[in-house]
Amino acid sequence: MQEIEILSWITLDALKEASTRVIDSIGNLDTNEQMSLFCVIEEDYLELHYSELEANYLRRFDDEDELFKHIAKRREELGEEEAEALEYFEDDDAFSRDEEEDDFNGYNIRTEEDDDTF
């Protein structure tokens, strides 16, 4: 692992834009005052660390395994839990339009011909 101090967020943003894949983002500059973005540029695995209190830095990892170990360590440091993928659409059958009827009981739906007076 290699680390270089970066003085400007503009430099970190330029590296982020050049990334071919963003793997993870940990932290929040608004609440934690620091954020780490883990990404890949060509064959390099990188951590772009933004901080309002400490030095900003770029960290390069030797391989993907080392990167993922560091992601777990960074999550622990910042007290974040790993985001879980939510299964929003697993029960799509429960929302089938064929089986249910729209019930607008008690509501008056106006048409374009209705007068717009209040």
PDB file of C-alpha atoms in Angstrom:
ATOM      1  CA  MET A   1       0.000   0.000   0.000  1.00  0.00           C
ATOM      2  CA  GLN A   2       1.266   3.446  -0.942  1.00  0.00           C
ATOM      3  CA  GLU A   3      -0.062   6.792   0.286  1.00  0.00           C
ATOM      4  CA  ILE A   4       0.340  10.305  -1.108  1.00  0.00           C
ATOM      5  CA  GLU A   5      -0.978  13.472   0.534  1.00  0.00           C
ATOM      6  CA  ILE A   6      -3.233  15.511  -1.758  1.00  0.00           C
ATOM      7  CA  LEU A   7      -3.695  19.209  -1.018  1.00  0.00           C
ATOM      8  CA  SER A   8      -6.792  19.898  -3.094  1.00  0.00           C
ATOM      9  CA  TRP A   9     -10.209  18.304  -3.381  1.00  0.00           C
ATOM     10  CA  ILE A  10     -10.100  19.323  -7.047  1.00  0.00           C
ATOM     11  CA  THR A  11      -7.289  16.818  -7.605  1.00  0.00           C
ATOM     12  CA  LEU A  12      -9.276  14.093  -5.846  1.00  0.00           C
ATOM     13  CA  ASP A  13     -12.361  14.986  -7.908  1.00  0.00           C
ATOM     14  CA  ALA A  14     -10.330  14.726 -11.130  1.00  0.00           C
ATOM     15  CA  LEU A  15      -9.145  11.257 -10.106  1.00  0.00           C
ATOM     16  CA  LYS A  16     -12.720  10.276  -9.271  1.00  0.00           C
ATOM     17  CA  GLU A  17     -13.866  11.392 -12.734  1.00  0.00           C
ATOM     18  CA  ALA A  18     -11.069   9.342 -14.318  1.00  0.00           C
ATOM     19  CA  SER A  19     -12.077   6.174 -12.471  1.00  0.00           C
ATOM     20  CA  THR A  20     -13.404   3.282 -14.503  1.00  0.00           C
ATOM     21  CA  ARG A  21     -15.334   1.829 -11.567  1.00  0.00           C
ATOM     22  CA  VAL A  22     -16.415   3.113  -8.154  1.00  0.00           C
ATOM     23  CA  ILE A  23     -16.447   0.250  -5.671  1.00  0.00           C
ATOM     24  CA  ASP A  24     -17.673   1.918  -2.489  1.00  0.00           C
ATOM     25  CA  SER A  25     -18.101   5.206  -0.681  1.00  0.00           C
ATOM     26  CA  ILE A  26     -17.799   5.423   3.104  1.00  0.00           C
ATOM     27  CA  GLY A  27     -18.495   8.434   5.270  1.00  0.00           C
ATOM     28  CA  ASN A  28     -20.144  11.746   4.613  1.00  0.00           C
ATOM     29  CA  LEU A  29     -18.492  15.144   4.552  1.00  0.00           C
ATOM     30  CA  ASP A  30     -21.620  16.759   5.992  1.00  0.00           C
ATOM     31  CA  THR A  31     -21.915  14.518   9.046  1.00  0.00           C
ATOM     32  CA  ASN A  32     -18.538  12.798   9.550  1.00  0.00           C
ATOM     33  CA  GLU A  33     -16.332  15.556   8.115  1.00  0.00           C
ATOM     34  CA  GLN A  34     -14.530  12.875   6.120  1.00  0.00           C
ATOM     35  CA  MET A  35     -15.281  10.513   3.270  1.00  0.00           C
ATOM     36  CA  SER A  36     -13.415   7.744   1.495  1.00  0.00           C
ATOM     37  CA  LEU A  37     -14.188   6.784  -2.076  1.00  0.00           C
ATOM     38  CA  PHE A  38     -12.804   3.449  -3.277  1.00  0.00           C
ATOM     39  CA  CYS A  39     -12.359   3.179  -7.024  1.00  0.00           C
ATOM     40  CA  VAL A  40     -10.395   1.598  -9.857  1.00  0.00           C
ATOM     41  CA  ILE A  41      -8.398   3.437 -12.517  1.00  0.00           C
ATOM     42  CA  GLU A  42      -7.107   1.027 -15.151  1.00  0.00           C
ATOM     43  CA  GLU A  43      -5.374  -1.631 -12.995  1.00  0.00           C
ATOM     44  CA  ASP A  44      -4.914   0.502  -9.870  1.00  0.00           C
ATOM     45  CA  TYR A  45      -7.099   0.076  -6.781  1.00  0.00           C
ATOM     46  CA  LEU A  46      -7.395   3.432  -5.011  1.00  0.00           C
ATOM     47  CA  GLU A  47      -8.839   5.136  -1.954  1.00  0.00           C
ATOM     48  CA  LEU A  48      -9.546   8.841  -2.365  1.00  0.00           C
ATOM     49  CA  HIS A  49      -9.831  10.255   1.154  1.00  0.00           C
ATOM     50  CA  TYR A  50     -11.545  13.637   1.560  1.00  0.00           C
ATOM     51  CA  SER A  51     -11.292  15.324   4.962  1.00  0.00           C
ATOM     52  CA  GLU A  52     -12.261  18.687   6.387  1.00  0.00           C
ATOM     53  CA  LEU A  53     -10.069  18.233   9.469  1.00  0.00           C
ATOM     54  CA  GLU A  54      -7.050  16.170   8.408  1.00  0.00           C
ATOM     55  CA  ALA A  55      -4.905  15.828   5.322  1.00  0.00           C
ATOM     56  CA  ASN A  56      -6.515  14.510   2.149  1.00  0.00           C
ATOM     57  CA  TYR A  57      -4.742  11.575   0.578  1.00  0.00           C
ATOM     58  CA  LEU A  58      -4.642   9.066  -2.222  1.00  0.00           C
ATOM     59  CA  ARG A  59      -3.934   5.494  -1.237  1.00  0.00           C
ATOM     60  CA  ARG A  60      -2.990   2.813  -3.778  1.00  0.00           C
ATOM     61  CA  PHE A  61      -3.491  -0.863  -2.965  1.00  0.00           C
ATOM     62  CA  ASP A  62      -1.533  -3.775  -4.414  1.00  0.00           C
ATOM     63  CA  ASP A  63      -4.590  -5.862  -5.255  1.00  0.00           C
ATOM     64  CA  GLU A  64      -8.338  -6.128  -4.876  1.00  0.00           C
ATOM     65  CA  ASP A  65      -8.126  -8.268  -1.719  1.00  0.00           C
ATOM     66  CA  GLU A  66      -6.076  -5.619   0.084  1.00  0.00           C
ATOM     67  CA  LEU A  67      -8.604  -2.986  -1.012  1.00  0.00           C
ATOM     68  CA  PHE A  68     -11.578  -4.912   0.395  1.00  0.00           C
ATOM     69  CA  LYS A  69      -9.770  -5.533   3.695  1.00  0.00           C
ATOM     70  CA  HIS A  70      -9.179  -1.801   3.989  1.00  0.00           C
ATOM     71  CA  ILE A  71     -12.833  -1.051   3.140  1.00  0.00           C
ATOM     72  CA  ALA A  72     -13.893  -3.242   6.087  1.00  0.00           C
ATOM     73  CA  LYS A  73     -11.374  -1.476   8.343  1.00  0.00           C
ATOM     74  CA  ARG A  74     -12.573   1.975   7.225  1.00  0.00           C
ATOM     75  CA  ARG A  75     -16.226   0.990   7.875  1.00  0.00           C
ATOM     76  CA  GLU A  76     -15.281  -0.016  11.407  1.00  0.00           C
ATOM     77  CA  GLU A  77     -13.392   3.254  11.995  1.00  0.00           C
ATOM     78  CA  LEU A  78     -16.311   5.381  10.841  1.00  0.00           C
ATOM     79  CA  GLY A  79     -18.951   3.203  12.498  1.00  0.00           C
ATOM     80  CA  GLU A  80     -20.796   2.395   9.288  1.00  0.00           C
ATOM     81  CA  GLU A  81     -22.488  -0.867   8.547  1.00  0.00           C
ATOM     82  CA  GLU A  82     -22.323  -2.459   5.146  1.00  0.00           C
ATOM     83  CA  ALA A  83     -25.255  -1.434   2.998  1.00  0.00           C
ATOM     84  CA  GLU A  84     -27.520  -4.332   2.202  1.00  0.00           C
ATOM     85  CA  ALA A  85     -29.323  -4.655  -1.090  1.00  0.00           C
ATOM     86  CA  LEU A  86     -33.031  -4.399  -0.448  1.00  0.00           C
ATOM     87  CA  GLU A  87     -35.412  -6.674  -2.291  1.00  0.00           C
ATOM     88  CA  TYR A  88     -37.998  -4.060  -3.237  1.00  0.00           C
ATOM     89  CA  PHE A  89     -39.516  -6.015  -6.088  1.00  0.00           C
ATOM     90  CA  GLU A  90     -39.585  -9.532  -4.700  1.00  0.00           C
ATOM     91  CA  ASP A  91     -43.378  -9.460  -4.200  1.00  0.00           C
ATOM     92  CA  ASP A  92     -44.374  -7.984  -7.558  1.00  0.00           C
ATOM     93  CA  ASP A  93     -47.162 -10.559  -7.870  1.00  0.00           C
ATOM     94  CA  ALA A  94     -48.966  -8.907  -4.950  1.00  0.00           C
ATOM     95  CA  PHE A  95     -49.421  -5.777  -7.048  1.00  0.00           C
ATOM     96  CA  SER A  96     -50.977  -7.344 -10.111  1.00  0.00           C
ATOM     97  CA  ARG A  97     -53.359  -4.887 -11.827  1.00  0.00           C
ATOM     98  CA  ASP A  98     -55.491  -7.744 -13.213  1.00  0.00           C
ATOM     99  CA  GLU A  99     -56.797  -8.866  -9.835  1.00  0.00           C
ATOM    100  CA  GLU A 100     -57.647  -5.566  -8.203  1.00  0.00           C
ATOM    101  CA  GLU A 101     -60.019  -2.785  -9.061  1.00  0.00           C
ATOM    102  CA  ASP A 102     -59.433   0.881  -8.412  1.00  0.00           C
ATOM    103  CA  ASP A 103     -61.637   2.066  -5.576  1.00  0.00           C
ATOM    104  CA  PHE A 104     -62.188   5.809  -5.629  1.00  0.00           C
ATOM    105  CA  ASN A 105     -65.069   5.633  -3.188  1.00  0.00           C
ATOM    106  CA  GLY A 106     -65.771   9.081  -1.784  1.00  0.00           C
ATOM    107  CA  TYR A 107     -63.625  10.963  -4.289  1.00  0.00           C
ATOM    108  CA  ASN A 108     -64.888  13.084  -7.154  1.00  0.00           C
ATOM    109  CA  ILE A 109     -62.499  12.982 -10.077  1.00  0.00           C
ATOM    110  CA  ARG A 110     -62.942  16.088 -12.203  1.00  0.00           C
ATOM    111  CA  THR A 111     -62.743  16.063 -15.971  1.00  0.00           C
ATOM    112  CA  GLU A 112     -61.371  18.716 -18.323  1.00  0.00           C
ATOM    113  CA  GLU A 113     -64.922  19.860 -19.028  1.00  0.00           C
ATOM    114  CA  ASP A 114     -65.484  20.809 -15.394  1.00  0.00           C
ATOM    115  CA  ASP A 115     -65.450  24.482 -14.525  1.00  0.00           C
ATOM    116  CA  ASP A 116     -62.263  25.664 -12.794  1.00  0.00           C
ATOM    117  CA  THR A 117     -64.037  28.002 -10.395  1.00  0.00           C
ATOM    118  CA  PHE A 118     -63.231  27.909  -6.731  1.00  0.00           C
TER     119      PHE A 118
END
